[in-house]
Coordinates of C-alpha atoms in Angstrom, one line a residue:
Chain A
X1 CA 0.0 0.0 0.0
X2 CA 1.2 3.5 -0.8
X3 CA 2.0 5.9 2.0
X4 CA -1.0 8.2 2.6
X5 CA -0.9 12.0 2.8
X6 CA -2.6 13.3 5.9
X7 CA -3.4 16.7 7.6
X8 CA -2.3 17.8 11.0
X9 CA -4.0 20.9 12.4
X10 CA -2.5 22.8 15.4
X11 CA -4.5 25.4 17.1
X12 CA -4.0 27.2 20.4
X13 CA -3.7 30.7 21.8
X14 CA -0.7 32.9 21.2
X15 CA 1.6 32.1 24.0
X16 CA 0.7 28.5 24.4
X17 CA 4.1 27.3 23.0
X18 CA 2.8 26.3 19.6
X19 CA 5.8 27.7 17.7
X20 CA 8.2 25.7 19.8
X21 CA 6.3 22.5 19.2
X22 CA 6.1 23.2 15.5
X23 CA 9.9 23.5 15.4
X24 CA 10.2 20.1 17.1
X25 CA 8.0 18.6 14.3
X26 CA 10.2 20.2 11.6
X27 CA 13.3 18.8 13.3
X28 CA 11.9 15.3 13.8
X29 CA 9.3 14.5 11.1
X30 CA 10.2 13.8 7.5
X31 CA 8.0 14.4 4.4
X32 CA 5.9 17.2 5.7
X33 CA 4.5 20.3 4.0
X34 CA 3.7 23.4 6.1
X35 CA 0.6 25.2 4.8
X36 CA 1.3 28.9 4.1
X37 CA -1.7 31.3 4.2
X38 CA -2.4 33.9 1.5
X39 CA -3.3 37.4 2.6
X40 CA -4.0 40.8 1.2
X41 CA -2.5 42.7 4.2
X42 CA 0.9 44.3 3.8
X43 CA 4.0 42.5 4.9
X44 CA 5.3 43.6 8.3
X45 CA 9.0 44.3 8.7
X46 CA 10.9 41.0 8.3
X47 CA 8.1 39.1 6.7
X48 CA 8.8 37.3 3.5
X49 CA 6.5 36.4 0.6
X50 CA 6.2 32.6 0.3
X51 CA 7.6 32.1 3.9
X52 CA 5.3 33.9 6.3
X53 CA 2.5 34.4 3.8
X54 CA 1.7 34.6 0.2
X55 CA 1.1 38.3 -0.2
X56 CA -1.4 39.1 -3.0
X57 CA -3.6 42.0 -4.0
X58 CA -7.3 42.3 -3.1
X59 CA -8.2 41.8 -6.8
X60 CA -6.2 38.5 -7.0
X61 CA -7.7 37.3 -3.8
X62 CA -11.3 38.0 -4.9
X63 CA -10.7 36.3 -8.2
X64 CA -9.4 33.2 -6.4
X65 CA -12.5 33.2 -4.2
X66 CA -14.7 33.3 -7.3
X67 CA -12.7 30.5 -8.9
X68 CA -13.1 28.3 -5.7
X69 CA -9.4 28.2 -5.2
X70 CA -9.5 28.4 -1.4
X71 CA -9.9 25.6 1.1
X72 CA -10.9 28.2 3.6
X73 CA -10.8 32.0 3.7
X74 CA -12.0 34.8 6.0
X75 CA -12.1 38.6 6.0
X76 CA -10.6 40.1 9.2
X77 CA -11.1 43.8 9.5
X78 CA -10.3 44.9 6.0
X79 CA -8.0 42.1 5.0
X80 CA -8.5 38.7 3.5
X81 CA -6.7 35.6 4.8
X82 CA -7.1 32.2 3.2
X83 CA -5.6 28.8 2.4
X84 CA -5.1 27.9 -1.3
X85 CA -6.4 24.4 -2.1
X86 CA -3.9 23.5 -4.9
X87 CA -0.6 23.1 -2.9
X88 CA -2.6 21.2 -0.2
X89 CA -3.9 18.7 -2.7
X90 CA -0.5 18.3 -4.3
X91 CA 1.2 17.7 -1.0
X92 CA -1.5 15.1 0.0
X93 CA -1.0 13.3 -3.3
X94 CA 2.7 13.2 -2.6
X95 CA 2.0 11.4 0.6
X96 CA 3.1 14.4 2.7
X97 CA 1.9 15.3 6.2
X98 CA 0.3 18.7 5.6
X99 CA 0.6 20.9 8.7
X100 CA -1.8 23.8 9.5
X101 CA -1.4 26.4 12.2
X102 CA -4.9 27.8 12.1
X103 CA -7.5 29.1 14.5
X104 CA -10.7 27.4 15.8
X105 CA -12.8 28.8 12.8
X106 CA -10.3 27.5 10.3
X107 CA -10.1 24.1 11.9
X108 CA -13.9 23.8 11.8
X109 CA -13.9 24.4 8.0
X110 CA -11.0 22.2 7.1
X111 CA -12.4 19.4 9.3
X112 CA -15.7 19.7 7.6
X113 CA -14.2 19.6 4.1
X114 CA -11.4 17.1 4.5
X115 CA -12.6 15.2 7.7
X116 CA -11.2 11.8 7.0
X117 CA -7.7 13.1 6.4
X118 CA -7.5 15.4 9.5
X119 CA -5.9 14.8 12.9
X120 CA -6.1 17.9 15.1
X121 CA -4.7 19.1 18.3
X122 CA -5.5 22.0 20.6
X123 CA -2.6 23.3 22.6
X124 CA -3.0 25.3 25.7
X125 CA -1.3 26.5 28.9
X126 CA -2.5 24.8 32.1
X127 CA -4.4 28.0 33.1
X128 CA -5.3 31.4 31.8
X129 CA -3.1 33.0 34.5
X130 CA -0.1 31.2 33.1
X131 CA -0.9 32.4 29.6
X132 CA -1.2 35.9 30.8
X133 CA 2.1 35.7 32.6
X134 CA 3.8 34.3 29.5
X135 CA 2.4 37.0 27.2
X136 CA 3.4 39.8 29.5
X137 CA 6.8 38.4 30.3
X138 CA 7.8 37.9 26.6
X139 CA 7.4 41.7 26.3
X140 CA 6.6 41.7 22.6
X141 CA 3.1 43.1 22.5
X142 CA 1.2 46.1 23.9
X143 CA -1.1 45.4 26.8
X144 CA -4.1 46.2 24.5
X145 CA -3.0 43.4 22.1
X146 CA -2.3 41.0 25.0
X147 CA -5.8 41.6 26.5
X148 CA -7.3 41.0 23.1
X149 CA -5.3 37.7 22.8
X150 CA -6.5 36.7 26.3
X151 CA -10.1 37.4 25.5
X152 CA -9.7 35.3 22.3
X153 CA -8.1 32.5 24.2
X154 CA -11.0 32.5 26.7
X155 CA -13.4 32.1 23.8
X156 CA -11.3 29.5 21.9
X157 CA -10.8 27.1 24.8
X158 CA -14.5 26.3 24.7
X159 CA -13.9 24.6 21.3
X160 CA -11.3 22.1 22.5
X161 CA -13.7 19.1 22.2
X162 CA -13.9 19.7 18.4
X163 CA -10.2 18.5 18.3
X164 CA -8.8 15.0 18.4
X165 CA -6.1 15.7 21.0
X166 CA -5.4 18.2 23.8
X167 CA -1.9 19.1 24.8
X168 CA -1.7 21.0 28.1
X169 CA 1.7 22.4 27.7
X170 CA 3.1 22.5 31.2
X171 CA 6.2 20.4 30.5
X172 CA 8.0 20.9 27.2
X173 CA 9.6 17.5 27.2
X174 CA 6.2 15.8 27.7
X175 CA 4.5 18.1 25.2
X176 CA 7.2 17.4 22.6
X177 CA 6.8 13.7 23.0
X178 CA 3.0 14.1 22.6
X179 CA 3.2 16.3 19.5
X180 CA 5.7 14.0 17.8
X181 CA 3.5 11.0 18.6
X182 CA 0.5 12.7 17.1
X183 CA 2.5 13.7 14.0
X184 CA 3.9 10.2 13.7
X185 CA 0.6 8.4 13.6
X186 CA -1.5 11.0 11.6
X187 CA -0.8 8.9 8.5
X188 CA -2.0 5.7 10.2
X189 CA -5.6 6.8 10.6
X190 CA -7.9 4.0 9.3
X191 CA -10.1 6.6 7.6
X192 CA -7.3 7.4 5.2
X193 CA -7.6 4.0 3.6
X194 CA -10.1 3.0 1.1
X195 CA -11.7 -0.2 2.3
X196 CA -12.3 -1.8 -1.1
X197 CA -8.7 -1.3 -2.3
X198 CA -7.1 -2.2 1.0
X199 CA -9.1 -5.4 1.4
X200 CA -8.7 -6.2 -2.2
X201 CA -4.9 -5.8 -2.2
X202 CA -4.6 -7.6 1.1
X203 CA -6.6 -10.7 0.1
X204 CA -4.4 -11.4 -3.0
Chain B
X1 CA -5.5 18.7 35.6
X2 CA -5.2 15.1 36.7
X3 CA -3.7 12.5 34.4
X4 CA -6.5 10.6 32.7
X5 CA -6.9 6.8 32.4
X6 CA -7.5 5.6 28.8
X7 CA -8.1 2.4 26.9
X8 CA -5.9 1.1 24.1
X9 CA -7.3 -1.8 22.1
X10 CA -5.1 -4.0 19.9
X11 CA -6.7 -6.4 17.4
X12 CA -5.3 -8.3 14.5
X13 CA -5.0 -11.8 13.2
X14 CA -2.7 -14.4 14.9
X15 CA 0.6 -14.0 13.1
X16 CA 0.4 -10.3 12.5
X17 CA 3.1 -9.5 15.0
X18 CA 0.8 -8.2 17.8
X19 CA 2.7 -9.9 20.6
X20 CA 6.0 -8.4 19.5
X21 CA 4.4 -4.9 19.5
X22 CA 2.8 -5.5 22.9
X23 CA 6.2 -6.3 24.3
X24 CA 7.5 -3.0 22.9
X25 CA 4.7 -1.2 24.8
X26 CA 5.5 -3.0 28.0
X27 CA 9.2 -2.0 27.6
X28 CA 8.6 1.6 26.8
X29 CA 5.3 2.8 28.3
X30 CA 4.8 3.4 32.0
X31 CA 1.7 3.2 34.1
X32 CA -0.2 0.7 32.0
X33 CA -2.5 -2.2 33.0
X34 CA -2.9 -5.2 30.7
X35 CA -6.4 -6.5 30.8
X36 CA -6.5 -10.3 31.5
X37 CA -9.5 -12.2 30.3
X38 CA -11.5 -14.7 32.4
X39 CA -12.3 -18.1 30.9
X40 CA -13.9 -21.3 31.8
X41 CA -11.7 -23.4 29.6
X42 CA -8.9 -25.5 31.2
X43 CA -5.4 -24.1 31.3
X44 CA -3.1 -25.4 28.6
X45 CA 0.4 -26.6 29.5
X46 CA 2.4 -23.6 30.8
X47 CA -0.5 -21.3 31.2
X48 CA -0.8 -19.5 34.6
X49 CA -3.9 -18.3 36.4
X50 CA -3.7 -14.5 36.7
X51 CA -1.1 -14.2 33.9
X52 CA -2.6 -15.8 30.8
X53 CA -6.2 -15.9 32.0
X54 CA -8.2 -15.9 35.1
X55 CA -9.4 -19.5 35.1
X56 CA -12.8 -20.0 36.8
X57 CA -15.6 -22.5 36.8
X58 CA -18.7 -22.3 34.6
X59 CA -20.8 -21.6 37.8
X60 CA -18.7 -18.7 38.8
X61 CA -18.7 -17.3 35.3
X62 CA -22.5 -17.5 35.0
X63 CA -22.9 -15.8 38.4
X64 CA -20.7 -13.0 37.2
X65 CA -22.8 -12.6 34.0
X66 CA -26.0 -12.4 36.2
X67 CA -24.4 -9.8 38.4
X68 CA -23.3 -7.6 35.4
X69 CA -19.7 -8.0 36.3
X70 CA -18.4 -8.3 32.7
X71 CA -17.5 -5.5 30.4
X72 CA -17.9 -8.0 27.6
X73 CA -18.2 -11.8 27.3
X74 CA -18.8 -14.5 24.7
X75 CA -19.4 -18.2 24.6
X76 CA -17.0 -19.9 22.1
X77 CA -17.8 -23.5 21.5
X78 CA -18.4 -24.7 25.0
X79 CA -16.4 -22.2 26.9
X80 CA -16.9 -18.7 28.2
X81 CA -14.5 -15.9 27.7
X82 CA -14.9 -12.4 29.2
X83 CA -13.4 -9.2 30.6
X84 CA -14.3 -8.3 34.2
X85 CA -15.3 -4.7 34.6
X86 CA -13.9 -4.1 38.1
X87 CA -10.1 -4.1 37.5
X88 CA -10.6 -2.0 34.3
X89 CA -12.5 0.7 36.2
X90 CA -9.9 0.7 39.0
X91 CA -7.0 1.0 36.6
X92 CA -8.8 3.8 34.7
X93 CA -9.4 5.6 38.0
X94 CA -5.7 5.2 38.7
X95 CA -4.9 7.1 35.5
X96 CA -3.5 4.0 33.8
X97 CA -3.4 3.1 30.2
X98 CA -5.6 -0.1 30.0
X99 CA -4.5 -2.3 27.2
X100 CA -6.8 -4.9 25.6
X101 CA -5.7 -7.6 23.2
X102 CA -9.2 -8.6 21.9
X103 CA -10.9 -9.5 18.6
X104 CA -13.2 -7.5 16.4
X105 CA -16.3 -8.5 18.3
X106 CA -14.8 -7.6 21.7
X107 CA -13.6 -4.2 20.2
X108 CA -17.1 -3.5 19.0
X109 CA -18.5 -4.0 22.5
X110 CA -15.9 -2.1 24.5
X111 CA -16.0 0.8 22.0
X112 CA -19.8 1.0 22.4
X113 CA -19.6 0.9 26.2
X114 CA -16.6 3.1 26.8
X115 CA -16.3 5.0 23.5
X116 CA -14.8 8.3 24.8
X117 CA -11.9 6.5 26.5
X118 CA -11.0 4.1 23.7
X119 CA -8.2 4.4 21.1
X120 CA -8.0 1.3 19.0
X121 CA -5.6 -0.1 16.4
X122 CA -5.9 -2.9 13.9
X123 CA -2.7 -4.6 13.1
X124 CA -2.2 -6.7 10.0
X125 CA 0.4 -8.2 7.7
X126 CA 0.7 -6.4 4.3
X127 CA -1.1 -9.4 2.6
X128 CA -2.9 -12.6 3.3
X129 CA -0.1 -14.5 1.6
X130 CA 2.5 -13.1 4.0
X131 CA 0.2 -14.0 7.0
X132 CA -0.1 -17.6 5.6
X133 CA 3.7 -17.9 5.2
X134 CA 4.3 -16.6 8.7
X135 CA 1.8 -19.0 10.3
X136 CA 3.2 -22.0 8.4
X137 CA 6.8 -21.1 9.0
X138 CA 6.5 -20.6 12.7
X139 CA 5.5 -24.3 12.8
X140 CA 3.4 -24.2 16.0
X141 CA -0.1 -25.0 14.7
X142 CA -1.6 -27.8 12.7
X143 CA -2.7 -26.9 9.2
X144 CA -6.3 -27.2 10.3
X145 CA -5.8 -24.5 12.9
X146 CA -3.8 -22.3 10.5
X147 CA -6.5 -22.5 7.8
X148 CA -9.1 -21.6 10.5
X149 CA -7.0 -18.6 11.5
X150 CA -6.6 -17.5 7.9
X151 CA -10.3 -17.7 7.3
X152 CA -11.0 -15.6 10.5
X153 CA -8.4 -13.1 9.3
X154 CA -10.1 -12.7 6.0
X155 CA -13.3 -12.0 7.8
X156 CA -11.8 -9.6 10.4
X157 CA -9.9 -7.4 7.9
X158 CA -13.3 -6.1 6.8
X159 CA -13.8 -4.4 10.1
X160 CA -10.6 -2.3 10.1
X161 CA -12.5 1.0 9.5
X162 CA -14.1 0.5 13.0
X163 CA -10.7 1.2 14.5
X164 CA -8.8 4.5 14.9
X165 CA -5.5 3.4 13.5
X166 CA -4.2 0.8 11.1
X167 CA -0.7 -0.7 11.3
X168 CA 0.4 -2.6 8.3
X169 CA 3.2 -4.5 9.9
X170 CA 5.8 -4.8 7.1
X171 CA 8.7 -3.1 9.0
X172 CA 9.1 -3.8 12.7
X173 CA 11.0 -0.5 13.4
X174 CA 8.2 1.5 11.7
X175 CA 5.4 -0.4 13.4
X176 CA 7.1 -0.1 16.8
X177 CA 7.3 3.6 16.3
X178 CA 3.7 3.7 15.4
X179 CA 2.4 1.6 18.2
X180 CA 4.4 3.6 20.8
X181 CA 3.1 6.9 19.3
X182 CA -0.4 5.6 19.6
X183 CA 0.1 4.4 23.2
X184 CA 1.8 7.7 24.1
X185 CA -1.1 9.9 23.0
X186 CA -4.0 7.7 24.0
X187 CA -4.3 9.8 27.2
X188 CA -4.4 13.1 25.3
X189 CA -7.7 12.4 23.6
X190 CA -9.9 15.5 24.0
X191 CA -12.9 13.2 24.7
X192 CA -11.3 12.1 28.0
X193 CA -11.7 15.6 29.4
X194 CA -14.9 16.9 30.9
X195 CA -15.5 20.3 29.2
X196 CA -17.0 22.0 32.2
X197 CA -14.2 21.1 34.6
X198 CA -11.4 21.7 32.2
X199 CA -12.7 25.2 31.1
X200 CA -13.5 26.0 34.7
X201 CA -10.1 25.1 36.0
X202 CA -8.4 26.8 33.1
X203 CA -10.2 30.1 33.4
X204 CA -9.2 30.6 37.1

């Protein structure tokens, strides 16, 4: 049997340690494809096209919506954000593990559209207080932005049951072991296999 | 949050390599409890009570059925086989990973009764021919028994989609990595967490 492509979705509030766990996946897992979002917002200092985002014009984005080229998209304030379907489908056909770092809304849509291929994990700090401490101590955002992030986090935690796995990130070693385990078995989901062809091949 | 108990079910035809993978779990996973079945059949040479099975009389077994003490049971030919509920519940309350080596019918019942706690994996050889070769080459069963096992296997493979994961055991190193990954994240299933208490604890 051929190796199957699969989708791994990571969600969790800013400050939960998601980026650190993503790095562990990149270091330890082979044959993955990290999904890059497309946006109409301007690049911030240091952001690169094709690395952080695909930066496109509003016109291009709207044409792609019309053409049905997005797996999911949303308009946030005045900017569009979305995930192009084509590179995802290509990576899946190549047997890759396609990794998404998206929010609760994005997860809901991808899950709905590509359910049998998705394994998803919600990552969180043990408590809101710890999240707050982390966000303030890393000193990279204004308190307005931090309070906005905390209020989003309070909302998003309510959706954890829509995910397959929950990582309560209180111990980096334990969490790393868990995220690598999840990534390592995402391609072994029975739902990825077509019953008729598997049983047919097996019975020969 | 407290560490949750969880259930890991392994099924697969005799000869698929399940026992070898079980040994890898015992070597590498801590805090597990291997479920031992109860039976009314006589111990075979070398079998020990409380290790291979709990051996009981037909009377005792039937009293336990009456009392609702079994998680699942079946009568095969003239003998009863079953899983007592009490040690399972105790091990789950202790936060243990409860491991079952049971067949497709047993999986169906345990899944139905304790669904939110179950992670299950179906293990198989890449093909029926390979299974046949393995069973004949290990030279431990009569050809009557082997043919019976092969015919059971042909039946059981049809149920693989009822399981969470499929291990096609063609490479012991890869399969070991997969079974340990599955065992390592069985306790991270979101369904194990009570939403109200998790969100309540988290928001403090």
